[in-house]
Coordinates of C-alpha atoms in Angstrom, one line a residue:
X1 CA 46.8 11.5 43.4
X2 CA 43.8 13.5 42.6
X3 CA 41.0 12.6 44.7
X4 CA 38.4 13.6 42.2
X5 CA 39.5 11.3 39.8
X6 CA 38.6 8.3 41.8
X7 CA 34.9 7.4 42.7
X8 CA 34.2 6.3 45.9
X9 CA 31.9 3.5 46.5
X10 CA 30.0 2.7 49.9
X11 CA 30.4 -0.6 50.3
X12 CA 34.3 -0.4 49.8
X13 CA 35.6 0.0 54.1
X14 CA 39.3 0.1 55.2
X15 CA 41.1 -3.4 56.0
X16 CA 40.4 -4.7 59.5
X17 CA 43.4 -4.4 61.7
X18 CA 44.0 -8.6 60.9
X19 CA 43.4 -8.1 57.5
X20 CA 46.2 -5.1 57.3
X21 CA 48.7 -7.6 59.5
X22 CA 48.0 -10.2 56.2
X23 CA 48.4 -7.3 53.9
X24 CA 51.8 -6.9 54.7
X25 CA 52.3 -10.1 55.1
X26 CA 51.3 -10.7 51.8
X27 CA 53.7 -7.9 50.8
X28 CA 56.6 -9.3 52.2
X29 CA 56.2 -12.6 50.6
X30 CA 56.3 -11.2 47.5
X31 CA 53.4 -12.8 46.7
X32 CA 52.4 -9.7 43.8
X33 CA 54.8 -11.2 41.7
X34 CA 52.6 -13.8 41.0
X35 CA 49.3 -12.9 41.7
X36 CA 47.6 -9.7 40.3
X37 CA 44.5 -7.9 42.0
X38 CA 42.9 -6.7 39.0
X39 CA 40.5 -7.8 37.1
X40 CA 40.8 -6.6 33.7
X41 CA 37.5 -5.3 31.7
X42 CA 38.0 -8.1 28.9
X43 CA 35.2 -10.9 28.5
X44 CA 37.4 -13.5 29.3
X45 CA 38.8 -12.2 32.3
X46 CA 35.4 -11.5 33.6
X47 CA 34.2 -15.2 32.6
X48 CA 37.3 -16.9 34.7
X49 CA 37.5 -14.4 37.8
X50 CA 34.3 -12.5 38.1
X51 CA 33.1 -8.9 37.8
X52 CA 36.5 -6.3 36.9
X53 CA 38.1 -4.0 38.9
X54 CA 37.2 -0.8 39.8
X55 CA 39.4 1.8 40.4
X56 CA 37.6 3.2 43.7
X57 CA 37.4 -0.7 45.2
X58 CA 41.5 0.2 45.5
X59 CA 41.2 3.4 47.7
X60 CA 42.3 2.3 50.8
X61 CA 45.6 0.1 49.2
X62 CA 49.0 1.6 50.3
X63 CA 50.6 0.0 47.9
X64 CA 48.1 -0.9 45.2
X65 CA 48.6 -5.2 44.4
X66 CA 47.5 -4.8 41.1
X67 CA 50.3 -6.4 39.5
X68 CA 51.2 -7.5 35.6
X69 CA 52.3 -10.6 36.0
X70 CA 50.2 -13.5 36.6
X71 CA 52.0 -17.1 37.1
X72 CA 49.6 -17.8 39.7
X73 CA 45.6 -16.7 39.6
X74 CA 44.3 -13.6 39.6
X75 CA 43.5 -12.9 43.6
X76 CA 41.2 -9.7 43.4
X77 CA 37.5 -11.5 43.7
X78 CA 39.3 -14.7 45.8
X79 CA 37.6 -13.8 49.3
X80 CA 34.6 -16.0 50.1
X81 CA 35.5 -18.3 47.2
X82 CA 37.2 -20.9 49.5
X83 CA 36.7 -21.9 52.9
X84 CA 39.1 -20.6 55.4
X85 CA 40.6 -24.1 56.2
X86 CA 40.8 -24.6 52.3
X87 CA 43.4 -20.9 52.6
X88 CA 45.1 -23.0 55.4
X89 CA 45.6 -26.1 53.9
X90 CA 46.8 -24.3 49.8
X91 CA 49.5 -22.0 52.3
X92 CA 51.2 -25.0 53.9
X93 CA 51.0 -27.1 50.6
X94 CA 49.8 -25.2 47.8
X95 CA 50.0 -28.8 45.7
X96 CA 47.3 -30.2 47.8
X97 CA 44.6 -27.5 47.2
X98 CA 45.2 -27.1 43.7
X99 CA 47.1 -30.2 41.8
X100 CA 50.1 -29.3 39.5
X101 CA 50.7 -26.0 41.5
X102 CA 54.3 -24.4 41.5
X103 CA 53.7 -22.4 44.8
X104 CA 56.4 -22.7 47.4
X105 CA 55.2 -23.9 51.0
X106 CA 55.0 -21.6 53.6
X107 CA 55.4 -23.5 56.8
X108 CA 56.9 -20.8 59.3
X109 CA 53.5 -18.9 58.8
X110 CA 52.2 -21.4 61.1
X111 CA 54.9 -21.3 63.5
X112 CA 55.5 -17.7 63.8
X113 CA 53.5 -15.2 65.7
X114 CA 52.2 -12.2 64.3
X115 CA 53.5 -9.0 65.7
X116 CA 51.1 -6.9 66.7
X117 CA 53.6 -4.4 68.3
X118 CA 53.0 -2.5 64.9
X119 CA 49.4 -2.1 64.6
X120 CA 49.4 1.2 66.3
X121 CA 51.6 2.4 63.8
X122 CA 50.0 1.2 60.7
X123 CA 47.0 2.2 61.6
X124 CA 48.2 5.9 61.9
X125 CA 50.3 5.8 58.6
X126 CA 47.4 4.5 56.9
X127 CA 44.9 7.5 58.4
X128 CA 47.6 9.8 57.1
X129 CA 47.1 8.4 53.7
X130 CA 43.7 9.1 53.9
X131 CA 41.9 5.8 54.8
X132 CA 39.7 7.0 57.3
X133 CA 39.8 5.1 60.5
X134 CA 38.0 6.5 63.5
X135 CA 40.3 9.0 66.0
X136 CA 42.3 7.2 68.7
X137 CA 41.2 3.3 66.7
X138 CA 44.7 2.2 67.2
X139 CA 43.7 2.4 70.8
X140 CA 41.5 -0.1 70.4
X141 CA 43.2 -2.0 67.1
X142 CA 44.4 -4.9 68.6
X143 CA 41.9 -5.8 70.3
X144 CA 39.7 -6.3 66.9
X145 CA 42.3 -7.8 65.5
X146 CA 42.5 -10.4 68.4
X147 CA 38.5 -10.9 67.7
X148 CA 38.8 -11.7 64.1
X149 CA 41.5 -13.5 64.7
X150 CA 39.5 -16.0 67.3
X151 CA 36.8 -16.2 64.8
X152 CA 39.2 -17.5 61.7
X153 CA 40.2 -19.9 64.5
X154 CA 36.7 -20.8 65.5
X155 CA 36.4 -21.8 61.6
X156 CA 39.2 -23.6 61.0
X157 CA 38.5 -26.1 64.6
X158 CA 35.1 -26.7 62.7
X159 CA 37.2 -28.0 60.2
X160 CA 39.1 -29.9 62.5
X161 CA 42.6 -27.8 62.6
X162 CA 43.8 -26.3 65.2
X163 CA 46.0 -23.3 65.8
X164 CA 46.6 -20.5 67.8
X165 CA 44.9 -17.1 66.6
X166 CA 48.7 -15.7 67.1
X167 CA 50.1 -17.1 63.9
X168 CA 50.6 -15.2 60.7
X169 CA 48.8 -17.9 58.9
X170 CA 45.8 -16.0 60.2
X171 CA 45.8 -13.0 59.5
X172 CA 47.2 -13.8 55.9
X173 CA 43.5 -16.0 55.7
X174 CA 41.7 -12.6 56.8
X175 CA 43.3 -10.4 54.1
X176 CA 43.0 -13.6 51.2
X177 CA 39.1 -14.0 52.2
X178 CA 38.8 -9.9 52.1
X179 CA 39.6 -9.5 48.8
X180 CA 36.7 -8.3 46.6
X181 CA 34.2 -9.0 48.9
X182 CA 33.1 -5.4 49.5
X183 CA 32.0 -5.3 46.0

């Protein structure tokens, strides 16, 4: 990669500690082949999801989700569009937040915990690839991540659900409701 070719922009910051946990969740999933993160510069595009992508909005993605395919919505302007409890209710039934949907259910993102054993680690991998977190953050990752975490939570029991801020569900809500908000 040449790092000239790629404009930066200011308001483009790294992924929080949660929101990189949901990343990779994300990733895992598989939930690229469905769901592109880019925004083609075509007026019909634009009309349906909203200003296009950029390349330097994708500076910090270790993998890049832009994807081809697109059996589900395009995903790159979906944070802030929905509530968080609206992400909780569309990942344990998809068919309830949006009718006539062919998304599988993911209930075990609400029963398993999110290891956080690895932020350390990710955090450092992603500083080598240039995103630049501050020196010694993964010292101090987790405990951001168990902040944002507690604050999905504290949005969700306002919408009367409750869950613990351990669960993947969570942090796969902060990556969905990051996504082209620094834009």
């Amino acid at each position: 990669l040449v790092k000239s070719n790629i404009p930066t922009i200011a308001s483009v910051k790294p992924y929080t500690p949660l929101e990189l946990q949901g990343r990779d969740i994300y990733i895992r999933e598989g939930c690229y082949n469905c769901h592109s993160q880019q925004i083609r510069p075509f007026r019909y595009e634009v009309a349906r999801y909203g200003e296009y992508s950029k390349a330097g909005e994708f500076v910090y993605d270790h993998p890049f989700q832009w994807g081809s395919k697109r059996t589900g919505p395009d995903l790159a302007r979906i944070g802030g569009k929905y509530p968080d409890s609206w992400h909780f209710y569309h990942m344990l039934d998809p068919s309830s937040m949006a009718e006539g949907s062919i998304m599988p259910h993911y209930p075990f993102l609400f029963e398993d915990d999110l290891d956080i054993s690895s932020t350390r680690s990710k955090i450092h991998a992603m500083r080598q690839m240039g995103v630049p977190y501050p020196h010694n953050y993964e010292d101090i990752a987790n405990d951001d991540l168990k902040k944002q975490a507690t604050e999905i939570v504290k949005s969700l029991k306002s919408a009367d659900i409750e869950i613990e801020p351990s669960k993947e569900i969570i942090s796969l809500i902060a990556y969905l409701q990051r996504l082209g908000i620094d834009i």
